Amino acid sequence: MSELSVVGTRRPKVDAVAKVTGRARYTDDLRAPRMLAAKLLRSSRTHARIVRLDVSHALALPGVHAVLTGADLPIAYGILPVSQDEHALALEKVRYAGEPVAAVAADDEETAERALALVEVEYEDLPAVMSIEQALAVGAAAVHEERPTNVHRAAALEFGDVDGGFEAADHVREDIFFVHGNTHVPLEEHATLAEWDGSKLTMHTSTQVPHYLQRALERVLELPTSRIRVIVPALGGGFGGKCDPFSHELTAAKLAIVTGRPVKIALTREEVFYAHRGRHPVLMRVRSGFARDGRITAMEFRCLLDGGAYGSYGAASMLYTGALQTTTYAIPAYRFEGLRAYTTKPPCGPKRGHGTPQPRFALECHLDKVAEELGLDPIELRRRNLVEPFSWTVNHLRITSCALEECIDRVVEASGFEEKRGRLPHGRGVGFAVSAYMSGAGLPIYANELPQSEVQIKVDRGGGVTVYSMATDIGQGSDSVLAYLTAEVLGLEPADVAVVSADTDLTPIDLGSYSSRVTFMAGNAAVEAAERMRALVLGAVAEQLGLPLDRLVLRGGRALDPGDPESGVPWVEAIRIAAASRGPLVTAGSYRPPDLAGPYKGAGVGPSPAYSFSAAVVEVDCDPETGEVRVEKVWVAHDVGRALNPLLVEGQIEGSVYMALGEALLENHAFRDGVHLGPSLLDYKTPTALDMPEVVSIVVESDDPEGPFGAKEVGQGVLLPVIPAVANAVHDALGVRVDEVPITADKVIRALRQGRVGPKRLPDFPFRDAVRVDPPAQWRAAP
């Protein structure tokens, strides 16, 4: 008889048989060693116990090689150490419609689909929990029965004397806002290919975080990382949607081990909507106090997040909704209360701007309302409260370079905002907003003292330079950036540098493409490795030519003395000299951010080695009869530190504007009767090329002292101010407020009838007394 253990050893057998080894059910046919196609059976119920699960008929279907259920992958996992609450296949109950329940590997997708139809599942329905209000209601059904409530995480923090700040205020305003959830919609769906050779697992998969996926595979499959290789091919977009380890990756790996055959799973567009990990729906209350001159005296935010069924990055997402408000405005006293609730919907996670677009929408609309009440120009109100470069915020965030004021000046001038606001014909208006974002998270996902980014450089004897980095290029151009930086240090052209990336066997550790970290962190690591290579090469050349080392440079493909260019040697000759005296030419560099976390629980979310800053003006044309809002033009100024490639920077700005406009006007991850309202690109509306307005990109350079050649992020921060700028423009055009996004035509019509559309209250929740944190000493010393 043929036998196949969980690590893939096999004894030959001619006939196909069905067996059970451990828990996995499989058939084995040595006459068909080609790749298998796998499909996932997804729950048709929103919230239910699995009473019976019978896969025998599916397993008996000719062409089926293995069927897995949750019992075959019983170890829970999650991207964050504090949220290991998910299984590759549902165990005992399902928590959202579309959750994977079983997996089938077959000769082809058609056979796998037929097998799925033969799997028998009997459910016992449970009450659905489809909103924050339902999750927090007394007697609500428990999404996770091992927890006392549906509250995933909650926090309450206070920095400075908030009550005193409100008492000293001449004007206090409170507003409530809501942002509906939305999803990433990358053009490329998720796909993975797993291979097992009897001792090592190799995965080709569309992920932004090969290192973290490798760790999840290690945990769930109980294999050491030395026996797991993750390779990321060219990715067709991510936007945060490929930052989690996913069910299809874990099940493909297990199926490959069980069958001993390569196994591929490619999700359909509908399945991508169920995989989700998109923008959290967030209900927010912001209350602020102001002096008569418009200076902020105190601010408090309360944010309630609809997290979906599992943790994902949610513990961090919740804290991000309160962390970065202080990075644009010098708020002297600040209180944040945040809560993330479990609901019976696909899990939410990180989407471009991770946790910060929702509160930025609330804050920037709130400030426009305050400016109107105080009789101040909305630009002037913001100017009076801007953070200073090289300062600290009240919640322990360090600001380095900051050209926010220049961003405001340039975007206001370019757009003619002051001349247009309140002066355009009825139905036309302009809106303004600002924002800030991180150049990488200051701390890794799991606590350690190791570098976050490592880069190796190898130079062959012919002068060829290869950069090795695990950073994943998801279309943002990170491979190119590593080539630019290396070439600049070594005096070469970018075309002279090859990049090998995102392969856990070949490349040193990088934590992944998220939080706009790659240019700053992997870039600094590349610069360090290149500088070490430069020192090695120039040291050998100096010895060979008898020249002082401090007079030699690498420039224009030569090692030379700038004062006597003829004395130098070509790059290839310099490499041969160095290899002869130094041996193999291999150097490494790494980057670990400075320790910036504050002295309180939750302080690991928010710190960054540098922040980018943006200002946006949006001009709209609104039809008061139909409610249609059409964006005519967008101006964005972005402080990128230093534009390593201005064309790529402008591309990132335009991409962020595109995504922001979709969120502002169209996109809603909506549900009806517990089921996704329309998991397709026919029903889930995103802007097309015909919907895109003219975008004026203004690149502002502040030369950050810690960034590689002064560079900071540009991939995510630009999205943040565009959404509130649209809302403020609609108010300027029609005189009404829509305090929730997306701002759809029906909401505009309702606002025209009643003056405002938006939430009126937050559900009650007994937050604990806020943890009081003294502001940093550097903040107290600031003028």
PDB file of C-alpha atoms in Angstrom, residues 489-616:
ATOM      1  CA  VAL A 489      27.348  55.563  -3.392  1.00  0.00           C
ATOM      2  CA  LEU A 490      29.460  53.483  -5.781  1.00  0.00           C
ATOM      3  CA  GLY A 491      29.622  56.116  -8.538  1.00  0.00           C
ATOM      4  CA  LEU A 492      27.744  53.948 -11.037  1.00  0.00           C
ATOM      5  CA  GLU A 493      24.544  54.153 -13.060  1.00  0.00           C
ATOM      6  CA  PRO A 494      21.407  52.426 -11.726  1.00  0.00           C
ATOM      7  CA  ALA A 495      21.454  50.180 -14.796  1.00  0.00           C
ATOM      8  CA  ASP A 496      24.784  48.803 -13.532  1.00  0.00           C
ATOM      9  CA  VAL A 497      23.095  47.400 -10.413  1.00  0.00           C
ATOM     10  CA  ALA A 498      20.990  44.238 -10.286  1.00  0.00           C
ATOM     11  CA  VAL A 499      18.552  43.606  -7.442  1.00  0.00           C
ATOM     12  CA  VAL A 500      17.552  40.219  -6.043  1.00  0.00           C
ATOM     13  CA  SER A 501      14.606  40.652  -3.715  1.00  0.00           C
ATOM     14  CA  ALA A 502      11.956  38.902  -1.646  1.00  0.00           C
ATOM     15  CA  ASP A 503      13.400  35.401  -1.408  1.00  0.00           C
ATOM     16  CA  THR A 504      13.875  34.122   2.140  1.00  0.00           C
ATOM     17  CA  ASP A 505      16.620  31.695   1.045  1.00  0.00           C
ATOM     18  CA  LEU A 506      18.699  34.169  -0.949  1.00  0.00           C
ATOM     19  CA  THR A 507      18.152  37.512   0.717  1.00  0.00           C
ATOM     20  CA  PRO A 508      18.782  38.827   4.231  1.00  0.00           C
ATOM     21  CA  ILE A 509      15.915  39.820   6.496  1.00  0.00           C
ATOM     22  CA  ASP A 510      13.583  42.683   5.721  1.00  0.00           C
ATOM     23  CA  LEU A 511      10.286  42.860   7.567  1.00  0.00           C
ATOM     24  CA  GLY A 512       8.233  43.683   4.484  1.00  0.00           C
ATOM     25  CA  SER A 513       6.524  46.358   2.458  1.00  0.00           C
ATOM     26  CA  TYR A 514       4.174  48.072   4.874  1.00  0.00           C
ATOM     27  CA  SER A 515       3.994  51.375   6.793  1.00  0.00           C
ATOM     28  CA  SER A 516       5.925  53.084   3.960  1.00  0.00           C
ATOM     29  CA  ARG A 517       9.119  51.693   5.448  1.00  0.00           C
ATOM     30  CA  VAL A 518      11.171  50.378   2.513  1.00  0.00           C
ATOM     31  CA  THR A 519      12.813  53.550   1.170  1.00  0.00           C
ATOM     32  CA  PHE A 520      13.777  54.740   4.638  1.00  0.00           C
ATOM     33  CA  MET A 521      14.757  51.462   6.289  1.00  0.00           C
ATOM     34  CA  ALA A 522      15.941  49.178   3.489  1.00  0.00           C
ATOM     35  CA  GLY A 523      17.350  52.287   1.820  1.00  0.00           C
ATOM     36  CA  ASN A 524      19.507  53.117   4.834  1.00  0.00           C
ATOM     37  CA  ALA A 525      20.665  49.504   4.984  1.00  0.00           C
ATOM     38  CA  ALA A 526      21.628  49.634   1.292  1.00  0.00           C
ATOM     39  CA  VAL A 527      23.544  52.875   1.778  1.00  0.00           C
ATOM     40  CA  GLU A 528      25.493  51.342   4.671  1.00  0.00           C
ATOM     41  CA  ALA A 529      26.352  48.222   2.657  1.00  0.00           C
ATOM     42  CA  ALA A 530      27.392  50.349  -0.336  1.00  0.00           C
ATOM     43  CA  GLU A 531      29.550  52.615   1.806  1.00  0.00           C
ATOM     44  CA  ARG A 532      31.346  49.572   3.180  1.00  0.00           C
ATOM     45  CA  MET A 533      31.903  48.299  -0.355  1.00  0.00           C
ATOM     46  CA  ARG A 534      33.201  51.709  -1.396  1.00  0.00           C
ATOM     47  CA  ALA A 535      35.631  51.753   1.521  1.00  0.00           C
ATOM     48  CA  LEU A 536      36.831  48.252   0.679  1.00  0.00           C
ATOM     49  CA  VAL A 537      37.405  49.038  -3.004  1.00  0.00           C
ATOM     50  CA  LEU A 538      39.013  52.436  -2.492  1.00  0.00           C
ATOM     51  CA  GLY A 539      41.287  51.053   0.237  1.00  0.00           C
ATOM     52  CA  ALA A 540      42.653  48.438  -2.148  1.00  0.00           C
ATOM     53  CA  VAL A 541      43.066  50.958  -4.986  1.00  0.00           C
ATOM     54  CA  ALA A 542      44.835  53.428  -2.717  1.00  0.00           C
ATOM     55  CA  GLU A 543      47.350  50.757  -1.708  1.00  0.00           C
ATOM     56  CA  GLN A 544      47.890  49.646  -5.303  1.00  0.00           C
ATOM     57  CA  LEU A 545      48.383  53.162  -6.712  1.00  0.00           C
ATOM     58  CA  GLY A 546      50.172  54.599  -3.724  1.00  0.00           C
ATOM     59  CA  LEU A 547      47.611  57.387  -3.292  1.00  0.00           C
ATOM     60  CA  PRO A 548      46.178  58.802  -0.058  1.00  0.00           C
ATOM     61  CA  LEU A 549      42.846  57.104   0.651  1.00  0.00           C
ATOM     62  CA  ASP A 550      41.142  60.356   1.630  1.00  0.00           C
ATOM     63  CA  ARG A 551      41.736  61.730  -1.880  1.00  0.00           C
ATOM     64  CA  LEU A 552      39.995  58.906  -3.749  1.00  0.00           C
ATOM     65  CA  VAL A 553      36.339  58.790  -4.767  1.00  0.00           C
ATOM     66  CA  LEU A 554      34.111  56.608  -6.925  1.00  0.00           C
ATOM     67  CA  ARG A 555      32.590  58.686  -9.690  1.00  0.00           C
ATOM     68  CA  GLY A 556      31.422  58.092 -13.231  1.00  0.00           C
ATOM     69  CA  GLY A 557      32.426  54.439 -13.212  1.00  0.00           C
ATOM     70  CA  ARG A 558      35.975  55.135 -12.049  1.00  0.00           C
ATOM     71  CA  ALA A 559      38.027  55.221  -8.862  1.00  0.00           C
ATOM     72  CA  LEU A 560      39.891  58.518  -9.047  1.00  0.00           C
ATOM     73  CA  ASP A 561      41.388  61.542  -7.374  1.00  0.00           C
ATOM     74  CA  PRO A 562      39.061  64.471  -8.245  1.00  0.00           C
ATOM     75  CA  GLY A 563      42.129  66.717  -8.390  1.00  0.00           C
ATOM     76  CA  ASP A 564      43.863  64.409 -10.877  1.00  0.00           C
ATOM     77  CA  PRO A 565      41.275  62.371 -12.780  1.00  0.00           C
ATOM     78  CA  GLU A 566      43.898  60.742 -15.002  1.00  0.00           C
ATOM     79  CA  SER A 567      45.399  59.009 -11.973  1.00  0.00           C
ATOM     80  CA  GLY A 568      42.403  56.779 -11.444  1.00  0.00           C
ATOM     81  CA  VAL A 569      41.310  53.419 -12.800  1.00  0.00           C
ATOM     82  CA  PRO A 570      38.027  52.187 -14.313  1.00  0.00           C
ATOM     83  CA  TRP A 571      35.540  50.501 -11.988  1.00  0.00           C
ATOM     84  CA  VAL A 572      36.251  47.032 -13.414  1.00  0.00           C
ATOM     85  CA  GLU A 573      39.981  47.452 -12.838  1.00  0.00           C
ATOM     86  CA  ALA A 574      39.337  48.755  -9.321  1.00  0.00           C
ATOM     87  CA  ILE A 575      37.293  45.623  -8.594  1.00  0.00           C
ATOM     88  CA  ARG A 576      40.054  43.342  -9.831  1.00  0.00           C
ATOM     89  CA  ILE A 577      42.556  45.151  -7.636  1.00  0.00           C
ATOM     90  CA  ALA A 578      40.240  44.843  -4.629  1.00  0.00           C
ATOM     91  CA  ALA A 579      39.443  41.172  -5.259  1.00  0.00           C
ATOM     92  CA  ALA A 580      43.129  40.328  -5.531  1.00  0.00           C
ATOM     93  CA  SER A 581      43.949  41.818  -2.132  1.00  0.00           C
ATOM     94  CA  ARG A 582      40.651  41.550  -0.265  1.00  0.00           C
ATOM     95  CA  GLY A 583      39.132  38.330  -1.581  1.00  0.00           C
ATOM     96  CA  PRO A 584      35.400  38.007  -2.366  1.00  0.00           C
ATOM     97  CA  LEU A 585      33.761  41.413  -2.476  1.00  0.00           C
ATOM     98  CA  VAL A 586      30.690  41.064  -0.276  1.00  0.00           C
ATOM     99  CA  THR A 587      29.432  43.616   2.226  1.00  0.00           C
ATOM    100  CA  ALA A 588      26.321  43.988   4.334  1.00  0.00           C
ATOM    101  CA  GLY A 589      24.386  46.822   5.907  1.00  0.00           C
ATOM    102  CA  SER A 590      21.462  47.005   8.257  1.00  0.00           C
ATOM    103  CA  TYR A 591      19.033  49.464   9.783  1.00  0.00           C
ATOM    104  CA  ARG A 592      17.328  49.500  13.147  1.00  0.00           C
ATOM    105  CA  PRO A 593      15.279  52.577  14.044  1.00  0.00           C
ATOM    106  CA  PRO A 594      16.200  54.526  17.149  1.00  0.00           C
ATOM    107  CA  ASP A 595      14.302  53.610  20.302  1.00  0.00           C
ATOM    108  CA  LEU A 596      11.462  56.127  20.208  1.00  0.00           C
ATOM    109  CA  ALA A 597       8.613  54.404  22.074  1.00  0.00           C
ATOM    110  CA  GLY A 598       7.078  56.338  24.957  1.00  0.00           C
ATOM    111  CA  PRO A 599       6.777  55.093  28.557  1.00  0.00           C
ATOM    112  CA  TYR A 600       3.287  53.590  28.330  1.00  0.00           C
ATOM    113  CA  LYS A 601       1.495  50.501  27.047  1.00  0.00           C
ATOM    114  CA  GLY A 602       0.594  51.062  23.409  1.00  0.00           C
ATOM    115  CA  ALA A 603       3.517  53.417  22.783  1.00  0.00           C
ATOM    116  CA  GLY A 604       4.897  51.085  20.125  1.00  0.00           C
ATOM    117  CA  VAL A 605       2.214  52.303  17.690  1.00  0.00           C
ATOM    118  CA  GLY A 606       2.904  55.734  16.207  1.00  0.00           C
ATOM    119  CA  PRO A 607       6.668  56.273  16.558  1.00  0.00           C
ATOM    120  CA  SER A 608       8.622  56.504  13.314  1.00  0.00           C
ATOM    121  CA  PRO A 609      12.139  57.642  12.460  1.00  0.00           C
ATOM    122  CA  ALA A 610      10.570  60.370  10.288  1.00  0.00           C
ATOM    123  CA  TYR A 611       7.176  61.632   9.149  1.00  0.00           C
ATOM    124  CA  SER A 612       6.092  62.886   5.775  1.00  0.00           C
ATOM    125  CA  PHE A 613       3.660  65.800   5.507  1.00  0.00           C
ATOM    126  CA  SER A 614       0.997  66.638   2.938  1.00  0.00           C
ATOM    127  CA  ALA A 615      -1.458  69.397   2.101  1.00  0.00           C
ATOM    128  CA  ALA A 616      -4.281  69.052  -0.411  1.00  0.00           C
TER     129      ALA A 616
END
